CSV table of C-alpha atoms in Angstrom, one decimal:
chain,number,residue,atom,x,y,z
A,14,MET,CA,166.7,158.3,75.8
A,15,ALA,CA,164.0,155.7,75.0
A,16,TRP,CA,161.6,156.6,72.2
A,17,ASN,CA,158.6,156.6,74.4
A,18,GLU,CA,160.1,158.5,77.3
A,19,PRO,CA,158.9,162.0,78.2
A,20,GLY,CA,160.7,164.8,76.5
A,21,ASN,CA,161.2,162.8,73.3
A,22,ASN,CA,158.3,164.8,71.8
A,23,GLY,CA,157.3,161.9,69.6
A,24,GLN,CA,160.1,162.6,67.1
A,25,ARG,CA,161.5,159.1,67.1
A,26,ASP,CA,160.1,155.6,67.0
A,27,PRO,CA,161.7,152.2,67.8
A,28,TRP,CA,162.9,151.9,64.2
A,29,ASN,CA,164.5,155.4,64.3
A,30,ARG,CA,162.1,156.7,61.7
A,31,LYS,CA,160.9,160.3,61.9
A,32,ARG,CA,157.2,161.1,61.8
A,33,GLN,CA,156.0,163.9,59.6
A,34,GLY,CA,153.7,166.4,61.3
A,35,GLY,CA,153.7,164.3,64.5
A,36,LYS,CA,151.4,161.6,63.0
A,37,SER,CA,151.8,157.9,63.5
A,38,PRO,CA,151.6,155.3,60.7
A,39,LEU,CA,148.2,154.1,62.2
A,40,ASP,CA,146.8,157.5,61.6
A,41,ASP,CA,148.0,157.4,58.0
A,42,LEU,CA,146.3,154.0,57.5
A,43,LEU,CA,143.0,155.3,58.9
A,44,ASN,CA,143.1,158.4,56.7
A,45,ASN,CA,143.8,156.3,53.6
A,46,ALA,CA,140.8,154.0,54.3
A,47,ARG,CA,138.6,157.1,55.0
A,48,ASN,CA,139.6,158.6,51.7
A,49,ARG,CA,138.9,155.5,49.7
A,50,LEU,CA,135.4,155.1,51.3
A,51,GLY,CA,134.7,158.7,50.6
A,52,LYS,CA,135.5,158.2,46.9
A,53,MET,CA,133.2,155.1,46.7
A,54,GLY,CA,130.4,157.1,48.3
A,55,GLN,CA,130.9,159.9,45.8
A,56,GLY,CA,130.7,157.8,42.6
A,57,PRO,CA,127.6,156.6,40.7
A,58,GLY,CA,128.3,153.0,41.7
A,59,SER,CA,128.4,153.7,45.5
A,60,ILE,CA,124.8,152.4,46.1
A,61,LEU,CA,125.4,149.2,44.2
A,62,THR,CA,128.7,148.6,46.1
A,63,GLY,CA,126.9,149.0,49.4
A,64,VAL,CA,124.1,146.7,48.4
A,65,ALA,CA,126.7,144.1,47.3
A,66,VAL,CA,128.5,144.3,50.6
A,67,VAL,CA,125.2,143.8,52.5
A,68,LEU,CA,124.3,140.8,50.3
A,69,VAL,CA,127.7,139.2,50.8
A,70,VAL,CA,127.5,139.6,54.6
A,71,GLY,CA,123.9,138.2,54.6
A,72,LEU,CA,125.0,135.2,52.5
A,73,LEU,CA,127.8,134.5,54.8
A,74,PHE,CA,125.6,134.6,57.9
A,75,SER,CA,122.9,132.4,56.3
A,76,SER,CA,125.3,129.7,55.1
A,77,TYR,CA,125.4,127.8,58.4
A,78,THR,CA,123.0,126.8,61.1
A,79,ILE,CA,123.2,125.5,64.7
A,80,ILE,CA,120.7,122.8,65.8
A,81,GLY,CA,120.1,122.5,69.5
A,82,ALA,CA,120.7,119.3,71.5
A,83,ARG,CA,116.9,118.6,71.8
A,84,GLN,CA,116.1,119.8,68.3
A,85,ALA,CA,116.0,118.5,64.7
A,86,GLY,CA,116.5,120.7,61.7
A,87,VAL,CA,114.4,120.2,58.6
A,88,VAL,CA,116.1,121.7,55.5
A,89,LEU,CA,114.0,122.9,52.6
A,90,ARG,CA,115.6,123.6,49.2
A,91,PHE,CA,113.5,126.0,47.2
A,92,GLY,CA,110.5,125.0,49.4
A,93,GLU,CA,111.0,121.2,48.9
A,94,TYR,CA,112.2,118.8,51.6
A,95,SER,CA,115.9,118.1,51.3
A,96,ARG,CA,117.2,116.5,54.5
A,97,THR,CA,116.9,116.4,58.3
A,98,LEU,CA,119.9,117.7,60.4
A,99,PRO,CA,120.8,116.3,63.7
A,100,PRO,CA,122.0,118.4,66.7
A,101,GLY,CA,125.2,120.4,66.1
A,102,PHE,CA,126.8,122.9,63.7
A,103,HIS,CA,126.0,122.4,60.0
A,104,LEU,CA,126.8,124.2,56.7
A,105,LYS,CA,124.1,124.8,54.2
A,106,LEU,CA,123.3,126.8,51.1
A,107,PRO,CA,122.5,130.4,51.8
A,108,GLN,CA,119.0,131.7,51.8
A,109,PRO,CA,116.8,131.8,49.8
A,110,ILE,CA,118.2,128.6,48.3
A,111,GLU,CA,117.9,126.6,51.6
A,112,SER,CA,116.0,127.3,54.7
A,113,VAL,CA,116.0,125.4,58.0
A,114,THR,CA,113.0,124.8,60.3
A,115,LYS,CA,113.9,123.7,63.8
A,116,VAL,CA,111.6,121.2,65.6
A,117,GLU,CA,111.6,120.4,69.3
A,118,ALA,CA,111.9,116.6,68.7
A,119,THR,CA,112.5,115.3,72.2
A,120,ARG,CA,110.1,117.6,74.1
A,121,ILE,CA,107.2,115.8,75.7
A,122,ARG,CA,103.9,117.4,74.7
A,123,SER,CA,100.5,116.8,76.3
A,124,VAL,CA,96.8,117.1,75.7
A,125,THR,CA,94.3,117.1,78.5
A,126,ASP,CA,90.5,117.0,78.2
A,127,LYS,CA,87.4,116.2,80.2
A,128,VAL,CA,84.4,114.6,78.4
A,129,ALA,CA,81.2,112.7,79.2
A,130,MET,CA,80.9,109.4,77.5
A,131,LEU,CA,78.3,106.6,77.0
A,132,THR,CA,79.3,103.1,78.2
A,133,LYS,CA,78.3,99.8,76.6
A,134,ASP,CA,75.4,99.3,79.1
A,135,GLU,CA,74.1,102.8,78.2
A,136,ASN,CA,75.4,104.6,81.3
A,137,ILE,CA,77.0,108.1,81.2
A,138,ILE,CA,80.4,108.5,82.8
A,139,THR,CA,82.8,111.5,83.1
A,140,ILE,CA,86.5,111.0,82.4
A,141,ASP,CA,89.5,113.3,82.6
A,142,PHE,CA,92.2,112.0,80.4
A,143,THR,CA,95.7,113.1,79.5
A,144,VAL,CA,97.8,112.1,76.5
A,145,GLN,CA,101.6,112.6,76.3
A,146,TYR,CA,103.4,112.4,73.0
A,147,GLN,CA,106.5,113.6,71.2
A,148,VAL,CA,107.7,114.1,67.7
A,149,ASP,CA,109.0,110.9,66.1
A,150,ASP,CA,109.5,112.2,62.5
A,151,SER,CA,110.1,115.9,62.1
A,152,ARG,CA,109.4,115.9,58.4
A,153,LYS,CA,106.0,114.2,58.8
A,154,TYR,CA,105.2,116.4,61.8
A,155,LEU,CA,105.7,119.6,59.7
A,156,PHE,CA,104.1,118.6,56.4
A,157,SER,CA,101.6,115.7,57.0
A,158,LEU,CA,99.1,117.6,59.3
A,159,ASN,CA,98.0,121.3,59.3
A,160,ASP,CA,97.4,121.3,63.1
A,161,PRO,CA,99.2,118.3,64.7
A,162,ASP,CA,98.3,119.3,68.3
A,163,GLY,CA,94.6,119.7,67.4
A,164,THR,CA,94.6,116.5,65.4
A,165,ILE,CA,96.0,114.4,68.3
A,166,GLY,CA,93.4,115.9,70.7
A,167,ALA,CA,90.6,114.9,68.4
A,168,ALA,CA,92.1,111.4,67.8
A,169,ALA,CA,92.7,110.9,71.5
A,170,GLU,CA,89.1,111.7,72.3
A,171,ALA,CA,87.9,109.2,69.6
A,172,ALA,CA,90.2,106.5,71.0
A,173,VAL,CA,89.0,107.0,74.6
A,174,ARG,CA,85.4,107.0,73.4
A,175,SER,CA,86.0,103.7,71.6
A,176,ALA,CA,87.5,102.1,74.7
A,177,ILE,CA,84.8,103.3,77.0
A,178,GLY,CA,82.0,102.5,74.6
A,179,SER,CA,83.0,98.9,74.4
A,180,SER,CA,83.0,98.3,78.2
A,181,ASP,CA,80.3,98.2,81.0
A,182,MET,CA,80.1,100.7,83.8
A,183,ASP,CA,81.1,98.1,86.4
A,184,GLN,CA,84.2,97.1,84.4
A,185,ILE,CA,85.3,100.8,84.0
A,186,LEU,CA,84.9,101.6,87.7
A,187,SER,CA,86.6,98.4,88.9
A,188,ALA,CA,90.2,97.4,88.8
A,189,ALA,CA,89.7,95.9,85.3
A,190,GLY,CA,89.4,99.5,83.9
A,191,ALA,CA,93.2,99.8,83.9
A,192,SER,CA,93.3,97.6,80.8
A,193,LEU,CA,91.2,100.3,79.0
A,194,VAL,CA,94.1,102.7,79.2
A,195,ALA,CA,96.4,100.4,77.2
A,196,GLN,CA,93.6,99.8,74.7
A,197,ALA,CA,93.0,103.5,74.2
A,198,GLN,CA,96.8,104.1,73.7
A,199,GLU,CA,97.0,101.4,71.1
A,200,THR,CA,94.0,102.7,69.2
A,201,LEU,CA,95.4,106.3,69.3
A,202,GLN,CA,98.8,105.2,68.0
A,203,LYS,CA,97.2,103.3,65.1
A,204,THR,CA,95.1,106.3,64.2
A,205,LEU,CA,98.2,108.6,64.2
A,206,ASP,CA,100.1,106.1,62.1
A,207,THR,CA,97.3,106.1,59.6
A,208,TYR,CA,97.5,109.9,59.4
A,209,ASP,CA,101.2,109.6,58.8
A,210,SER,CA,101.6,112.2,61.5
A,211,GLY,CA,105.1,111.5,62.7
A,212,LEU,CA,104.0,111.5,66.3
A,213,ARG,CA,104.5,108.8,69.0
A,214,VAL,CA,102.3,108.4,72.0
A,215,THR,CA,104.3,107.9,75.2
A,216,GLU,CA,101.5,107.6,77.8
A,217,VAL,CA,97.7,107.8,78.2
A,218,SER,CA,96.2,108.2,81.6
A,219,PHE,CA,92.7,108.4,83.1
A,220,GLN,CA,91.9,110.7,86.0
A,221,ASN,CA,88.7,111.1,88.0
A,222,VAL,CA,86.7,108.4,86.3
A,223,ALA,CA,83.3,108.8,87.9
A,224,PRO,CA,79.6,108.8,87.1
A,225,PRO,CA,77.6,112.0,86.8
A,226,ASN,CA,76.9,113.9,90.1
A,227,GLU,CA,73.2,113.1,89.9
A,228,VAL,CA,73.7,109.4,90.4
A,229,ARG,CA,77.1,109.3,92.2
A,230,ASP,CA,75.6,108.4,95.5
A,231,ALA,CA,73.9,105.3,94.1
A,232,PHE,CA,77.1,104.2,92.4
A,233,ASP,CA,79.0,104.7,95.6
A,234,ASP,CA,76.6,102.4,97.4
A,235,VAL,CA,77.1,99.8,94.6
A,236,ASN,CA,80.9,100.1,95.0
A,237,ASN,CA,80.7,99.7,98.7
A,238,ALA,CA,78.5,96.6,98.3
A,239,ARG,CA,81.0,95.2,95.8
A,240,GLU,CA,83.8,95.8,98.2
A,241,ASP,CA,81.9,94.2,101.1
A,242,LYS,CA,81.2,91.2,98.8
A,243,GLN,CA,84.9,90.9,97.9
A,244,SER,CA,85.9,91.1,101.6
A,245,ILE,CA,83.4,88.4,102.6
A,246,GLU,CA,84.6,86.2,99.7
A,247,ASN,CA,88.2,86.7,100.8
A,248,ALA,CA,87.4,85.8,104.4
A,249,ALA,CA,85.5,82.6,103.2
A,250,LEU,CA,88.5,81.6,101.1
A,251,ALA,CA,90.8,82.1,104.0
A,252,TYR,CA,88.6,80.0,106.3
A,253,ALA,CA,88.3,77.3,103.6
A,254,SER,CA,92.1,77.3,103.1
A,255,LYS,CA,92.5,76.8,106.9
A,256,VAL,CA,89.7,74.2,107.5
A,257,VAL,CA,89.9,72.0,104.3
A,258,PRO,CA,93.5,70.9,104.9
A,259,VAL,CA,92.6,69.9,108.5
A,260,ALA,CA,89.6,68.0,107.4
A,261,ARG,CA,91.6,66.2,104.7
A,262,GLY,CA,94.2,65.3,107.3
A,263,ASP,CA,91.5,63.9,109.6
A,264,ALA,CA,90.0,62.0,106.8
A,265,ALA,CA,93.3,60.5,105.8
A,266,ARG,CA,94.1,59.6,109.4
A,267,ILE,CA,90.7,57.9,109.9
A,268,ALA,CA,91.1,56.0,106.6
A,269,ALA,CA,94.5,54.9,107.6
A,270,GLU,CA,93.2,53.7,111.0
A,271,ALA,CA,90.3,51.9,109.3
A,272,ALA,CA,92.7,50.2,106.9
A,273,GLY,CA,94.9,49.1,109.8
A,274,TYR,CA,92.0,47.8,111.8
A,275,LYS,CA,90.8,45.9,108.8
A,276,ALA,CA,94.2,44.4,108.2
A,277,GLU,CA,94.4,43.4,111.9
A,278,ARG,CA,90.9,41.8,111.9
A,279,VAL,CA,91.6,39.9,108.7
A,280,ALA,CA,95.0,38.7,109.9
A,281,ARG,CA,93.5,37.6,113.2
A,282,ALA,CA,90.6,35.8,111.6
A,283,THR,CA,93.0,34.2,109.2
A,284,GLY,CA,95.2,33.0,112.0
A,285,ASP,CA,92.3,31.8,114.1
A,286,ALA,CA,90.9,29.8,111.1
A,287,ALA,CA,94.4,28.3,110.4
A,288,ARG,CA,94.7,27.4,114.1
A,289,PHE,CA,91.3,25.8,114.2
A,290,GLU,CA,92.1,23.8,111.1
A,291,LEU,CA,95.3,22.5,112.8
A,292,LEU,CA,93.4,21.6,115.9
A,293,LEU,CA,90.8,19.8,113.9
A,294,LYS,CA,93.4,17.9,112.1
A,295,GLN,CA,95.0,16.9,115.4
A,296,TYR,CA,91.6,16.1,116.9
A,297,LYS,CA,90.8,13.8,114.1
A,298,ALA,CA,94.1,12.0,114.5
A,299,ALA,CA,93.8,11.6,118.3
A,300,PRO,CA,90.4,12.7,119.7
A,301,GLU,CA,91.0,11.7,123.4
A,302,VAL,CA,94.4,13.3,123.7
A,303,THR,CA,93.4,16.5,121.9
A,304,ARG,CA,90.3,16.8,124.0
A,305,LYS,CA,92.1,16.5,127.2
A,306,ARG,CA,94.8,18.9,126.1
A,307,LEU,CA,92.3,21.5,125.2
A,308,TRP,CA,90.5,21.0,128.5
A,309,LEU,CA,93.7,21.5,130.4
A,310,GLU,CA,94.7,24.6,128.4
A,311,THR,CA,91.3,26.1,129.0
A,312,MET,CA,91.3,25.4,132.7
A,313,GLU,CA,94.9,26.8,132.9
A,314,GLN,CA,93.7,30.1,131.3
A,315,VAL,CA,90.7,30.3,133.6
A,316,MET,CA,92.4,29.4,136.8
A,317,ALA,CA,95.7,31.1,136.2
A,318,LYS,CA,94.8,34.5,137.9
A,319,ASN,CA,92.5,33.2,140.7
A,320,PRO,CA,93.8,32.0,144.1
A,321,LYS,CA,92.9,28.4,144.7
A,322,VAL,CA,92.4,26.4,147.9
A,323,ILE,CA,92.1,22.6,147.4
A,324,ASP,CA,91.2,20.3,150.2
A,325,GLY,CA,91.6,16.6,149.3
A,326,SER,CA,89.9,15.2,152.5
A,327,ASN,CA,87.1,12.8,152.1
A,328,GLY,CA,87.7,12.7,148.4
A,329,ARG,CA,86.2,16.1,147.6
A,330,ASN,CA,87.8,19.2,146.0
A,331,ILE,CA,87.1,22.6,147.6
A,332,ILE,CA,87.8,25.7,145.3
A,333,ASN,CA,87.7,29.3,146.7
A,334,LEU,CA,87.1,31.8,144.0
A,335,PRO,CA,87.2,35.4,145.6
A,336,ALA,CA,85.7,38.4,143.8
A,337,LEU,CA,88.1,40.4,141.5
A,338,GLN,CA,89.0,43.9,142.6
A,339,GLY,CA,87.0,46.6,140.8
A,340,SER,CA,84.1,44.3,140.0
A,341,PRO,CA,80.8,44.5,141.7
A,342,THR,CA,80.7,43.2,145.2
A,343,ALA,CA,80.1,39.5,145.2
A,344,ALA,CA,79.4,37.2,148.1
A,345,GLN,CA,82.5,35.5,149.2
A,346,PRO,CA,82.2,31.7,149.7
A,347,GLU,CA,82.4,30.7,153.3
A,348,ALA,CA,85.5,28.8,154.5
A,349,GLY,CA,85.0,25.1,154.2
A,350,THR,CA,82.2,25.4,151.7
A,351,THR,CA,82.1,22.4,149.5
A,352,GLY,CA,82.5,23.1,145.8
A,353,ALA,CA,81.8,21.1,142.8
A,354,VAL,CA,84.2,18.4,141.8
A,355,VAL,CA,86.1,19.5,138.7
A,356,SER,CA,87.3,16.6,136.5
A,357,PRO,CA,88.2,16.2,132.9
A,358,PRO,CA,85.3,15.6,130.5
A,359,THR,CA,84.8,12.0,129.4
A,360,GLY,CA,82.6,10.2,127.1
A,361,ASN,CA,80.3,11.5,124.3
A,362,ALA,CA,79.4,14.6,126.3
A,363,ALA,CA,83.1,15.7,126.2
A,364,ASP,CA,83.2,15.0,122.4
A,365,LYS,CA,80.2,17.2,121.8
A,366,GLY,CA,81.8,20.0,123.9
A,367,ALA,CA,85.1,19.8,122.0
A,368,GLN,CA,83.5,20.0,118.6
A,369,PRO,CA,83.5,23.4,117.1
């Protein structure tokens, strides 16, 4: 029969050892421990023993620390800065020798305020601003300033007042006012570095930048007028960018045509002068022949496009010169009309006509 089967009455164990009084070895062990604790509690050193146990347990539990993933642990040894612990599990000396202060190093903190400020041109403006910052140095954050959050609020207001006080109202309300945000952030960071605060400014923003309610309508009118002015200027620039290139193209074309016409006239005049000089040279060499040749060429040009009727009877030449089409109506010579006799020039009169 197995040792744990019913009916065995607990008289046997797996090692075939008998139990006295039906008690297991575990019961004996518990009884011995209870007796020993009872003796400790009955002696004069029982209180000191209990205190020692409590101290040992406390020392064990205070000999380590766990730093969160977004935290930094500043360790103080007898109240003096010792080191900064990164995230993770770390051992340390038990309290009160070393203590750890955990700081939310990566948490983004913010300060928001609404103030009325005086501009450079002595106007009053209301600004809602927000400053976001985080801890850059946990040691400086804990020990350099008594009230870090209050200090950064006052420093932020001073930086914003400095930026607004150095600008005109029109500049603040216009698109150029965006540069004031960067100026205020830079001034604030320099101030915090001067305080050795261990804080880093991540962003500064302005909201609801507007004049006081008493004069808001007048400023709205000014802004509308400024926008209308800008719109008209943009339209004028667009028109100029469209018209000016066309005008420049026309000017370049006219200048090119004028240059071409000039070159043509100069070349033609030069050619005519050269031709006349050649004719003069030939005329001086053979006046009679040159005169007759010029007369024949001229008559050939004049008579080339006109129909001609020549009657050689009775020794007279009859020339019929009809009116050209498209010209004013001219009286047609009657058939058989006697015309002037055309003959080559001779004598001194011809010489005078041939001279230039």
